[in-house]
Coordinates of N, CA and C in Angstrom, one line a residue:
M440 N 19.7 5.5 -1.9 CA 19.9 5.6 -3.3 C 18.5 5.7 -4.0
N441 N 17.4 5.1 -3.4 CA 16.1 5.3 -4.0 C 15.7 6.8 -4.0
V442 N 16.1 7.5 -2.9 CA 15.7 8.9 -2.9 C 16.4 9.7 -4.0
V443 N 17.7 9.4 -4.2 CA 18.4 10.1 -5.2 C 17.8 9.7 -6.6
R444 N 17.4 8.5 -6.8 CA 16.8 8.1 -8.1 C 15.5 8.8 -8.3
S445 N 14.7 8.8 -7.3 CA 13.4 9.5 -7.5 C 13.5 11.0 -7.7
E446 N 14.5 11.6 -7.0 CA 14.7 13.0 -7.2 C 15.3 13.3 -8.6
W447 N 16.1 12.4 -9.1 CA 16.7 12.6 -10.4 C 15.6 12.5 -11.5
T448 N 14.7 11.5 -11.3 CA 13.5 11.4 -12.2 C 12.7 12.7 -12.2
K449 N 12.5 13.2 -11.0 CA 11.7 14.5 -10.9 C 12.5 15.6 -11.6
L450 N 13.8 15.8 -11.4 CA 14.5 16.9 -12.0 C 14.6 16.8 -13.5
R451 N 14.9 15.6 -14.0 CA 15.1 15.5 -15.4 C 13.8 15.6 -16.2
S452 N 12.7 15.4 -15.5 CA 11.4 15.6 -16.3 C 10.9 17.0 -16.3
V453 N 11.6 17.9 -15.6 CA 11.2 19.3 -15.5 C 12.0 20.1 -16.6
R454 N 11.2 20.6 -17.6 CA 11.9 21.3 -18.7 C 12.7 22.5 -18.2
G455 N 12.2 23.2 -17.2 CA 12.9 24.4 -16.7 C 14.4 24.1 -16.3
T456 N 14.6 22.9 -15.8 CA 16.0 22.5 -15.3 C 17.0 22.7 -16.5
W457 N 16.6 22.1 -17.6 CA 17.5 22.0 -18.8 C 17.5 23.4 -19.5
T458 N 16.4 24.1 -19.4 CA 16.3 25.4 -20.1 C 17.3 26.3 -19.4
L459 N 17.3 26.3 -18.0 CA 18.2 27.1 -17.3 C 19.7 26.8 -17.5
V460 N 20.0 25.5 -17.7 CA 21.4 25.0 -18.0 C 21.8 25.6 -19.3
V461 N 21.0 25.4 -20.4 CA 21.3 25.9 -21.7 C 21.5 27.4 -21.7
V462 N 20.5 28.1 -21.1 CA 20.6 29.6 -21.1 C 21.8 30.1 -20.3
A463 N 22.1 29.4 -19.2 CA 23.3 29.8 -18.5 C 24.6 29.7 -19.3
I464 N 24.7 28.6 -20.1 CA 25.9 28.4 -20.9 C 26.0 29.4 -22.0
L465 N 24.8 29.6 -22.7 CA 24.8 30.6 -23.9 C 25.0 32.0 -23.4
A466 N 24.3 32.4 -22.3 CA 24.4 33.8 -21.8 C 25.8 34.1 -21.3
S467 N 26.4 33.1 -20.6 CA 27.7 33.3 -20.0 C 28.7 33.5 -21.1
A468 N 28.7 32.7 -22.2 CA 29.6 32.7 -23.3 C 29.4 34.1 -24.0
A469 N 28.2 34.5 -24.3 CA 27.9 35.7 -25.0 C 28.4 36.9 -24.2
V470 N 28.1 37.0 -22.9 CA 28.5 38.1 -22.1 C 30.0 38.2 -21.9
G471 N 30.6 37.0 -21.8 CA 32.0 36.9 -21.6 C 32.7 37.5 -22.8
L472 N 32.3 37.0 -24.0 CA 32.9 37.5 -25.3 C 32.7 39.0 -25.5
L473 N 31.5 39.5 -25.1 CA 31.2 40.9 -25.3 C 32.1 41.7 -24.3
G474 N 32.3 41.2 -23.1 CA 33.1 41.9 -22.1 C 34.6 42.0 -22.6
V475 N 35.1 40.9 -23.2 CA 36.5 40.9 -23.7 C 36.6 41.9 -24.8
T476 N 35.8 41.7 -25.8 CA 35.9 42.6 -27.1 C 35.7 44.0 -26.8
S477 N 34.9 44.4 -25.7 CA 34.7 45.8 -25.4 C 36.0 46.4 -24.8
Q478 N 36.9 45.6 -24.3 CA 38.1 46.1 -23.7 C 39.3 46.0 -24.5
L479 N 39.2 45.4 -25.7 CA 40.4 45.2 -26.5 C 41.1 46.5 -26.9
G480 N 40.3 47.5 -27.2 CA 40.9 48.8 -27.6 C 41.8 49.4 -26.5
G481 N 41.3 49.4 -25.3 CA 42.1 49.9 -24.2 C 43.3 49.1 -23.9
W482 N 43.2 47.8 -24.0 CA 44.3 46.9 -23.8 C 45.4 47.1 -24.8
R483 N 45.0 47.4 -26.1 CA 46.0 47.6 -27.1 C 46.8 48.9 -26.8
S484 N 46.2 49.9 -26.3 CA 46.9 51.2 -26.0 C 47.7 51.1 -24.8
A485 N 47.2 50.4 -23.7 CA 47.9 50.4 -22.5 C 47.5 49.1 -21.7
L486 N 48.3 48.1 -21.9 CA 48.0 46.8 -21.2 C 48.3 46.9 -19.7
P487 N 47.3 46.6 -18.8 CA 47.6 46.8 -17.4 C 48.7 45.9 -16.9
H488 N 49.4 46.3 -15.9 CA 50.6 45.5 -15.4 C 50.1 44.2 -14.8
D489 N 48.9 44.2 -14.3 CA 48.4 43.0 -13.7 C 47.3 42.3 -14.6
F490 N 47.5 42.5 -15.9 CA 46.6 41.9 -16.9 C 46.6 40.4 -16.7
D491 N 45.4 39.8 -16.6 CA 45.2 38.4 -16.3 C 44.2 37.9 -17.4
P492 N 44.8 37.4 -18.5 CA 43.9 36.9 -19.6 C 43.0 35.8 -19.3
T493 N 43.3 35.0 -18.3 CA 42.4 33.9 -17.9 C 41.2 34.5 -17.2
V494 N 41.4 35.3 -16.2 CA 40.2 35.9 -15.5 C 39.4 36.8 -16.3
E495 N 40.1 37.5 -17.3 CA 39.4 38.4 -18.2 C 38.4 37.6 -19.1
S496 N 38.8 36.5 -19.5 CA 38.0 35.7 -20.4 C 36.9 35.0 -19.6
L497 N 36.9 35.0 -18.3 CA 35.8 34.4 -17.5 C 34.8 35.4 -17.0
K498 N 34.8 36.6 -17.5 CA 33.8 37.7 -17.1 C 32.4 37.2 -17.2
G499 N 32.1 36.3 -18.1 CA 30.8 35.8 -18.3 C 30.2 35.0 -17.1
L500 N 31.1 34.6 -16.2 CA 30.7 34.0 -15.0 C 29.8 34.9 -14.1
L501 N 30.0 36.2 -14.2 CA 29.2 37.1 -13.4 C 27.7 37.0 -13.7
V502 N 27.4 36.7 -15.0 CA 26.0 36.4 -15.3 C 25.7 34.9 -15.0
G503 N 26.6 34.1 -15.4 CA 26.3 32.6 -15.2 C 26.0 32.2 -13.8
Q504 N 26.7 32.9 -12.8 CA 26.5 32.6 -11.4 C 25.0 32.8 -11.0
L505 N 24.4 33.9 -11.5 CA 23.0 34.1 -11.1 C 22.1 33.1 -11.7
L506 N 22.3 32.6 -12.9 CA 21.5 31.6 -13.6 C 21.7 30.2 -12.9
I507 N 23.0 29.9 -12.6 CA 23.2 28.7 -11.9 C 22.7 28.7 -10.5
G508 N 22.8 29.8 -9.8 CA 22.2 29.9 -8.5 C 20.7 29.8 -8.5
T509 N 20.0 30.3 -9.6 CA 18.6 30.2 -9.8 C 18.2 28.7 -10.0
L510 N 19.1 28.0 -10.8 CA 18.9 26.6 -11.0 C 18.9 25.8 -9.6
G511 N 19.8 26.1 -8.8 CA 19.9 25.5 -7.5 C 18.6 25.8 -6.6
A512 N 18.2 27.1 -6.7 CA 17.1 27.5 -5.9 C 15.8 26.8 -6.4
S513 N 15.7 26.7 -7.7 CA 14.5 26.1 -8.3 C 14.3 24.6 -7.9
V514 N 15.4 23.9 -7.6 CA 15.3 22.5 -7.2 C 14.4 22.4 -5.9
M515 N 14.5 23.3 -5.0 CA 13.7 23.2 -3.8 C 12.5 24.1 -3.9
A516 N 12.6 25.4 -4.4 CA 11.5 26.3 -4.4 C 10.3 25.9 -5.2
S517 N 10.6 25.1 -6.3 CA 9.5 24.7 -7.1 C 8.6 23.8 -6.4
E518 N 9.1 23.0 -5.4 CA 8.3 22.1 -4.6 C 7.4 22.9 -3.7
Y519 N 7.9 23.9 -3.1 CA 7.1 24.7 -2.3 C 6.1 25.5 -3.1
G520 N 6.5 26.0 -4.3 CA 5.7 26.8 -5.1 C 4.5 26.1 -5.6
H521 N 4.6 24.8 -5.9 CA 3.5 24.0 -6.5 C 2.9 23.1 -5.4
G522 N 3.3 23.2 -4.2 CA 2.7 22.5 -3.1 C 3.0 21.0 -3.1
T523 N 3.9 20.6 -3.9 CA 4.3 19.1 -4.0 C 5.2 18.7 -2.9
I524 N 5.7 19.7 -2.1 CA 6.6 19.3 -1.0 C 5.9 18.4 0.0
V525 N 4.5 18.6 0.2 CA 3.8 17.8 1.1 C 3.8 16.4 0.7
T526 N 3.6 16.1 -0.6 CA 3.6 14.7 -1.1 C 5.0 14.2 -1.0
T527 N 6.0 15.0 -1.3 CA 7.4 14.5 -1.2 C 7.8 14.1 0.2
L528 N 7.4 14.9 1.2 CA 7.7 14.6 2.5 C 6.9 13.4 3.1
A529 N 5.8 13.2 2.5 CA 5.0 12.0 2.9 C 5.7 10.7 2.4
I530 N 6.3 10.8 1.2 CA 7.0 9.7 0.7 C 8.4 9.5 1.3
V531 N 9.1 10.6 1.6 CA 10.4 10.6 2.2 C 10.4 11.4 3.5
P532 N 10.0 10.8 4.5 CA 9.9 11.6 5.8 C 11.2 12.0 6.4
D533 N 12.3 11.3 6.0 CA 13.6 11.7 6.5 C 14.1 13.0 5.7
R534 N 13.9 14.1 6.3 CA 14.1 15.4 5.6 C 15.6 15.6 5.3
V535 N 16.4 15.2 6.2 CA 17.9 15.4 6.0 C 18.3 14.6 4.7
R536 N 17.8 13.3 4.6 CA 18.1 12.5 3.5 C 17.6 13.1 2.2
L537 N 16.4 13.7 2.3 CA 15.8 14.4 1.1 C 16.7 15.5 0.7
L538 N 17.1 16.4 1.6 CA 17.9 17.6 1.3 C 19.2 17.1 0.8
A539 N 19.8 16.1 1.3 CA 21.1 15.6 0.9 C 21.0 15.1 -0.6
A540 N 19.9 14.4 -0.9 CA 19.7 13.9 -2.3 C 19.6 15.1 -3.2
K541 N 18.8 16.1 -2.9 CA 18.7 17.3 -3.7 C 20.0 18.0 -3.9
A542 N 20.8 18.1 -2.8 CA 22.1 18.8 -2.9 C 23.1 18.0 -3.8
L543 N 23.0 16.7 -3.7 CA 23.9 15.8 -4.5 C 23.6 16.0 -6.0
L544 N 22.3 16.0 -6.4 CA 21.9 16.2 -7.8 C 22.2 17.6 -8.2
T545 N 21.9 18.6 -7.4 CA 22.2 20.0 -7.7 C 23.7 20.2 -8.1
A546 N 24.5 19.6 -7.2 CA 26.0 19.8 -7.4 C 26.4 19.1 -8.7
A547 N 25.8 17.9 -9.0 CA 26.2 17.2 -10.2 C 25.8 17.9 -11.5
I548 N 24.6 18.4 -11.5 CA 24.1 19.1 -12.7 C 24.9 20.4 -12.8
A549 N 25.0 21.1 -11.7 CA 25.7 22.4 -11.8 C 27.2 22.2 -12.2
A550 N 27.8 21.2 -11.8 CA 29.2 20.9 -12.1 C 29.4 20.7 -13.6
V551 N 28.5 19.9 -14.2 CA 28.5 19.7 -15.6 C 28.3 21.0 -16.4
A552 N 27.3 21.8 -16.0 CA 27.0 23.1 -16.6 C 28.2 24.0 -16.4
A553 N 28.8 24.0 -15.2 CA 30.0 24.9 -14.9 C 31.2 24.6 -15.8
V554 N 31.4 23.3 -16.1 CA 32.5 22.9 -17.0 C 32.2 23.5 -18.4
A555 N 31.0 23.4 -18.9 CA 30.6 23.9 -20.2 C 30.7 25.5 -20.2
I556 N 30.3 26.1 -19.2 CA 30.3 27.6 -19.1 C 31.8 28.0 -19.1
T557 N 32.6 27.4 -18.2 CA 34.0 27.8 -18.1 C 34.8 27.6 -19.4
A558 N 34.6 26.4 -20.0 CA 35.3 26.1 -21.2 C 34.9 27.1 -22.4
S559 N 33.6 27.3 -22.5 CA 33.1 28.2 -23.6 C 33.6 29.6 -23.4
C560 N 33.6 30.1 -22.2 CA 34.1 31.5 -21.9 C 35.6 31.6 -22.1
F561 N 36.3 30.6 -21.6 CA 37.8 30.6 -21.8 C 38.2 30.6 -23.3
L562 N 37.6 29.6 -24.0 CA 38.0 29.5 -25.4 C 37.6 30.7 -26.3
L563 N 36.4 31.2 -26.1 CA 36.0 32.4 -26.8 C 36.8 33.6 -26.5
G564 N 37.0 33.8 -25.2 CA 37.8 34.9 -24.7 C 39.2 34.9 -25.2
Q565 N 39.9 33.7 -25.1 CA 41.2 33.6 -25.6 C 41.4 33.8 -27.1
A566 N 40.3 33.3 -27.8 CA 40.3 33.5 -29.3 C 40.3 35.0 -29.6
A567 N 39.5 35.8 -28.9 CA 39.3 37.2 -29.2 C 40.6 37.9 -28.8
I568 N 41.2 37.5 -27.7 CA 42.5 38.2 -27.2 C 43.6 37.9 -28.2
A569 N 43.7 36.6 -28.7 CA 44.7 36.2 -29.7 C 44.5 37.0 -31.0
A570 N 43.2 37.1 -31.4 CA 43.0 37.8 -32.7 C 43.4 39.3 -32.7
A571 N 43.4 39.8 -31.5 CA 43.8 41.2 -31.3 C 45.3 41.4 -31.1
G572 N 46.0 40.3 -31.2 CA 47.4 40.3 -31.1 C 48.0 40.6 -29.6
L573 N 47.1 40.3 -28.6 CA 47.5 40.5 -27.2 C 47.9 39.2 -26.6
P574 N 48.7 39.2 -25.5 CA 49.2 38.0 -24.9 C 48.0 37.2 -24.2
G575 N 47.8 36.0 -24.6 CA 46.7 35.2 -24.0 C 47.2 34.2 -23.0
A576 N 46.3 33.3 -22.7 CA 46.6 32.2 -21.7 C 46.4 30.9 -22.4
S577 N 47.2 29.9 -22.0 CA 47.1 28.5 -22.6 C 46.9 27.6 -21.4
L578 N 46.3 26.4 -21.8 CA 46.1 25.4 -20.7 C 47.4 24.9 -20.1
T579 N 48.5 25.1 -20.9 CA 49.8 24.6 -20.4 C 50.5 25.6 -19.6
D580 N 49.9 26.8 -19.5 CA 50.6 27.9 -18.7 C 50.4 27.6 -17.2
P581 N 51.3 28.0 -16.4 CA 51.2 27.7 -14.9 C 49.9 28.3 -14.3
A582 N 49.2 27.5 -13.6 CA 48.1 27.9 -12.8 C 46.8 28.1 -13.6
V583 N 46.9 28.0 -14.9 CA 45.6 28.2 -15.7 C 44.6 27.1 -15.4
L584 N 45.1 25.8 -15.5 CA 44.2 24.7 -15.2 C 43.6 24.8 -13.8
R585 N 44.4 25.2 -12.9 CA 43.9 25.4 -11.5 C 42.9 26.5 -11.4
A586 N 43.1 27.6 -12.2 CA 42.1 28.6 -12.2 C 40.8 28.2 -12.8
L587 N 40.8 27.4 -13.9 CA 39.6 26.9 -14.5 C 38.9 26.0 -13.6
G588 N 39.6 25.1 -12.9 CA 39.0 24.3 -11.9 C 38.3 25.1 -10.8
G589 N 39.0 26.2 -10.4 CA 38.4 27.1 -9.4 C 37.1 27.7 -9.9
A590 N 37.0 28.0 -11.2 CA 35.7 28.5 -11.7 C 34.6 27.5 -11.6
V591 N 34.9 26.2 -11.9 CA 33.9 25.2 -11.8 C 33.5 25.0 -10.4
V592 N 34.4 25.0 -9.4 CA 34.1 24.9 -8.0 C 33.2 26.1 -7.6
Y593 N 33.6 27.3 -8.1 CA 32.8 28.5 -7.7 C 31.3 28.4 -8.1
L594 N 31.1 28.0 -9.4 CA 29.7 27.9 -9.9 C 29.0 26.8 -9.2
T595 N 29.6 25.7 -8.9 CA 28.9 24.6 -8.2 C 28.5 25.0 -6.8
A596 N 29.4 25.8 -6.2 CA 29.1 26.3 -4.8 C 27.9 27.2 -4.8
V597 N 27.9 28.1 -5.9 CA 26.8 29.1 -6.0 C 25.4 28.3 -6.2
A598 N 25.5 27.3 -6.9 CA 24.2 26.5 -7.1 C 23.8 25.9 -5.8
L599 N 24.7 25.4 -5.0 CA 24.3 24.9 -3.7 C 23.9 26.0 -2.7
L600 N 24.4 27.2 -2.9 CA 24.0 28.3 -2.1 C 22.5 28.6 -2.5
G601 N 22.2 28.6 -3.8 CA 20.8 28.8 -4.2 C 19.9 27.8 -3.6
L602 N 20.3 26.5 -3.6 CA 19.5 25.5 -3.0 C 19.3 25.8 -1.5
G603 N 20.3 26.1 -0.8 CA 20.2 26.3 0.7 C 19.4 27.5 1.0
I604 N 19.6 28.6 0.3 CA 18.8 29.8 0.5 C 17.3 29.6 0.2
A605 N 17.0 28.9 -0.9 CA 15.6 28.6 -1.2 C 15.0 27.7 -0.2
T606 N 15.8 26.8 0.4 CA 15.2 26.0 1.5 C 14.9 26.8 2.7
L607 N 15.7 27.9 3.0 CA 15.4 28.8 4.1 C 14.2 29.7 3.8
T608 N 14.1 30.2 2.6 CA 13.1 31.2 2.2 C 11.9 30.6 1.6
R609 N 12.0 29.4 1.1 CA 10.9 28.7 0.4 C 10.4 29.5 -0.9
S610 N 11.2 30.3 -1.4 CA 10.8 31.1 -2.6 C 12.0 31.3 -3.5
A611 N 11.8 31.0 -4.8 CA 12.8 31.2 -5.8 C 13.2 32.6 -6.0
S612 N 12.2 33.5 -6.0 CA 12.4 34.9 -6.3 C 13.2 35.5 -5.1
T613 N 12.8 35.2 -3.9 CA 13.6 35.7 -2.7 C 15.0 35.1 -2.7
A614 N 15.2 33.9 -3.0 CA 16.5 33.3 -3.1 C 17.4 34.0 -4.1
L615 N 16.8 34.3 -5.3 CA 17.5 35.1 -6.3 C 17.9 36.4 -5.8
G616 N 17.0 37.1 -5.1 CA 17.3 38.4 -4.5 C 18.5 38.4 -3.6
V617 N 18.5 37.3 -2.7 CA 19.6 37.2 -1.8 C 20.9 36.9 -2.6
L618 N 20.8 36.1 -3.6 CA 22.0 35.8 -4.4 C 22.6 37.0 -5.1
V619 N 21.7 37.9 -5.6 CA 22.1 39.1 -6.3 C 22.8 40.0 -5.3
T620 N 22.3 40.1 -4.1 CA 22.9 40.9 -3.0 C 24.3 40.3 -2.7
L621 N 24.4 39.0 -2.5 CA 25.7 38.4 -2.2 C 26.7 38.6 -3.3
A622 N 26.2 38.5 -4.6 CA 27.1 38.5 -5.7 C 27.5 39.9 -6.2
L623 N 26.5 40.8 -6.1 CA 26.7 42.1 -6.7 C 26.7 43.3 -5.8
L624 N 25.6 43.3 -5.0 CA 25.3 44.5 -4.1 C 26.3 44.6 -3.0
G625 N 26.6 43.4 -2.3 CA 27.6 43.4 -1.2 C 28.9 44.0 -1.6
P626 N 29.6 43.4 -2.6 CA 30.9 43.9 -3.0 C 30.8 45.4 -3.5
A627 N 29.7 45.8 -4.0 CA 29.6 47.2 -4.5 C 29.5 48.2 -3.3
L628 N 29.0 47.8 -2.2 CA 28.9 48.6 -1.0 C 30.1 48.7 -0.1
T629 N 30.9 47.6 -0.2 CA 32.1 47.6 0.8 C 33.0 48.7 0.7
P630 N 33.3 49.3 -0.5 CA 34.2 50.5 -0.6 C 33.7 51.6 0.3
A631 N 32.4 51.7 0.6 CA 31.9 52.8 1.4 C 32.2 52.6 2.9
L632 N 32.7 51.4 3.3 CA 33.0 51.1 4.7 C 34.4 51.7 5.0
P633 N 34.6 52.0 6.3 CA 35.8 52.7 6.7 C 37.0 51.7 6.7
G634 N 38.2 52.2 6.1 CA 39.5 51.7 6.2 C 39.7 50.2 6.2
A635 N 40.3 49.7 7.2 CA 40.7 48.3 7.3 C 39.5 47.4 7.3
V636 N 38.4 47.9 8.0 CA 37.2 47.1 8.1 C 36.6 46.8 6.7
G637 N 36.5 47.9 5.9 CA 36.0 47.8 4.5 C 36.9 46.9 3.7
D638 N 38.2 47.0 3.8 CA 39.2 46.2 3.1 C 39.0 44.7 3.4
A639 N 38.9 44.4 4.7 CA 38.7 43.0 5.1 C 37.4 42.4 4.6
I640 N 36.4 43.2 4.7 CA 35.1 42.6 4.3 C 35.1 42.4 2.7
A641 N 35.7 43.4 2.0 CA 35.8 43.2 0.6 C 36.6 42.0 0.2
E642 N 37.7 41.7 0.9 CA 38.5 40.5 0.6 C 37.8 39.2 0.9
Y643 N 37.1 39.2 2.1 CA 36.6 37.9 2.6 C 35.1 37.8 2.4
W644 N 34.5 38.8 1.6 CA 33.0 38.6 1.3 C 32.9 37.3 0.5
P645 N 32.0 36.4 0.9 CA 32.1 35.0 0.4 C 32.2 34.9 -1.1
L646 N 31.4 35.5 -1.9 CA 31.5 35.4 -3.3 C 32.7 36.1 -3.9
A647 N 33.0 37.2 -3.4 CA 34.3 37.9 -3.9 C 35.5 37.1 -3.6
A648 N 35.5 36.4 -2.4 CA 36.7 35.6 -2.1 C 36.7 34.4 -3.1
G649 N 35.5 33.8 -3.4 CA 35.4 32.7 -4.3 C 35.9 33.0 -5.7
Q650 N 35.6 34.3 -6.1 CA 36.1 34.7 -7.4 C 37.6 34.7 -7.5
A651 N 38.3 34.9 -6.4 CA 39.7 34.9 -6.4 C 40.3 33.5 -6.7
G652 N 39.4 32.5 -6.6 CA 39.8 31.1 -6.8 C 40.1 30.9 -8.3
Y653 N 39.5 31.7 -9.2 CA 39.8 31.5 -10.6 C 40.7 32.6 -11.3
A654 N 41.5 33.2 -10.4 CA 42.4 34.2 -10.9 C 43.8 33.5 -11.0
V655 N 44.6 33.9 -12.0 CA 46.0 33.5 -12.1 C 46.9 34.5 -11.5
V656 N 46.6 35.8 -11.8 CA 47.5 36.9 -11.3 C 46.8 37.4 -10.1
R657 N 47.4 37.3 -8.9 CA 46.8 37.8 -7.7 C 47.0 39.3 -7.6
T658 N 45.9 40.0 -7.3 CA 45.9 41.5 -7.1 C 45.9 41.8 -5.6
A659 N 46.2 43.0 -5.3 CA 46.3 43.4 -3.9 C 45.0 43.4 -3.1
D660 N 43.9 43.5 -3.8 CA 42.6 43.5 -3.2 C 41.9 42.2 -3.2
H661 N 42.6 41.1 -3.4 CA 42.0 39.8 -3.4 C 42.9 38.8 -2.6
V662 N 42.2 37.9 -1.9 CA 42.9 36.9 -1.1 C 43.6 35.8 -2.1
A663 N 44.4 35.0 -1.6 CA 45.0 33.9 -2.4 C 43.9 33.0 -2.8
P664 N 44.1 32.3 -4.0 CA 43.1 31.5 -4.6 C 42.6 30.4 -3.6
G665 N 43.5 29.7 -3.0 CA 43.1 28.6 -2.0 C 42.3 29.2 -0.9
V666 N 42.7 30.3 -0.3 CA 41.9 30.9 0.8 C 40.5 31.3 0.3
G667 N 40.5 31.9 -0.9 CA 39.2 32.3 -1.4 C 38.2 31.2 -1.6
V668 N 38.7 30.1 -2.1 CA 37.8 28.9 -2.3 C 37.4 28.4 -1.0
A669 N 38.3 28.3 0.0 CA 38.0 27.8 1.3 C 36.9 28.7 2.0
V670 N 37.0 30.0 1.9 CA 36.0 30.9 2.4 C 34.6 30.7 1.8
L671 N 34.6 30.5 0.5 CA 33.3 30.3 -0.2 C 32.7 28.9 0.3
L672 N 33.5 27.9 0.3 CA 33.0 26.6 0.7 C 32.6 26.6 2.1
A673 N 33.3 27.3 3.0 CA 32.9 27.3 4.4 C 31.5 28.1 4.5
F674 N 31.3 29.1 3.8 CA 30.1 29.9 3.8 C 28.9 29.0 3.3
T675 N 29.2 28.3 2.2 CA 28.2 27.4 1.6 C 27.8 26.3 2.6
A676 N 28.8 25.7 3.3 CA 28.5 24.7 4.3 C 27.7 25.3 5.4
L677 N 28.0 26.5 5.8 CA 27.2 27.2 6.9 C 25.7 27.4 6.5
V678 N 25.5 27.8 5.2 CA 24.1 27.9 4.7 C 23.5 26.6 4.7
G679 N 24.2 25.6 4.3 CA 23.7 24.2 4.3 C 23.2 23.7 5.6
V680 N 24.0 24.0 6.6 CA 23.7 23.6 8.0 C 22.4 24.3 8.5
A681 N 22.3 25.6 8.2 CA 21.1 26.4 8.5 C 19.9 25.8 7.8
A682 N 20.1 25.5 6.5 CA 18.9 25.0 5.7 C 18.5 23.6 6.3
T683 N 19.4 22.8 6.7 CA 19.1 21.5 7.2 C 18.3 21.6 8.5
A684 N 18.8 22.6 9.4 CA 18.1 22.8 10.6 C 16.6 23.3 10.4
A685 N 16.5 24.2 9.4 CA 15.2 24.7 9.1 C 14.3 23.7 8.6
M686 N 14.8 22.8 7.7 CA 14.1 21.7 7.1 C 13.5 20.8 8.1
R687 N 14.3 20.5 9.2 CA 14.0 19.6 10.2 C 12.9 20.1 11.1
R688 N 12.9 21.4 11.4 CA 12.1 22.0 12.4 C 10.7 22.5 11.9
R689 N 10.7 22.9 10.6 CA 9.5 23.6 10.1 C 8.5 22.6 9.5
D690 N 7.2 22.9 9.5 CA 6.2 22.1 8.9 C 6.4 22.4 7.4
A691 N 5.8 21.4 6.6 CA 5.8 21.6 5.1 C 4.9 22.7 4.7

């Protein structure tokens, strides 16, 4: 508990932590609203048969995930960047306990930010859809609350991925590059892969699968929500195990 308390004191005193949280909330809400309003004209003329107002209103998560992942990466990378990891390990020689404390606090901060991001994107998106006279989603509709919970889990997992990757690379910029590849570049390249192999990789790519967790209407190119969340959490756990092993073996 003392390790968690000391890490919390360290995190809350860093202005960048809260700046990233605020920017992630505002940027996600703005991008999400822009994404919805830019498509209203097309939806009015021909509403897609698989139109999912919940997932459409959560488009801002595509930006929010990178900022939340950067938040997770900064929790560890800033220590290596400033050289304070040497002092930290001198005070807390149990590296597994130190990493666990950082993961716990990262998950807690990311979860709170994820709730704010998800709520703001959903409310703004639904307001825009309703103002256009299109069918929207309500919290009382089937599976909507489940989908919003899936969005919170998704963003929290991405923050932990950022922490794990930064522990492996010891660099915030490298960790962000890996996250961009996982979130954007990987799914963009999978259509170029042949047949069933490309389809399988596209469906089970960790972040693409996780995004299926906050859909209400399932499409043919996405796995079931529960499967998607399970794939993302399993991948996050795998990165966490690798980060723990690297933390134990390497010098500061």
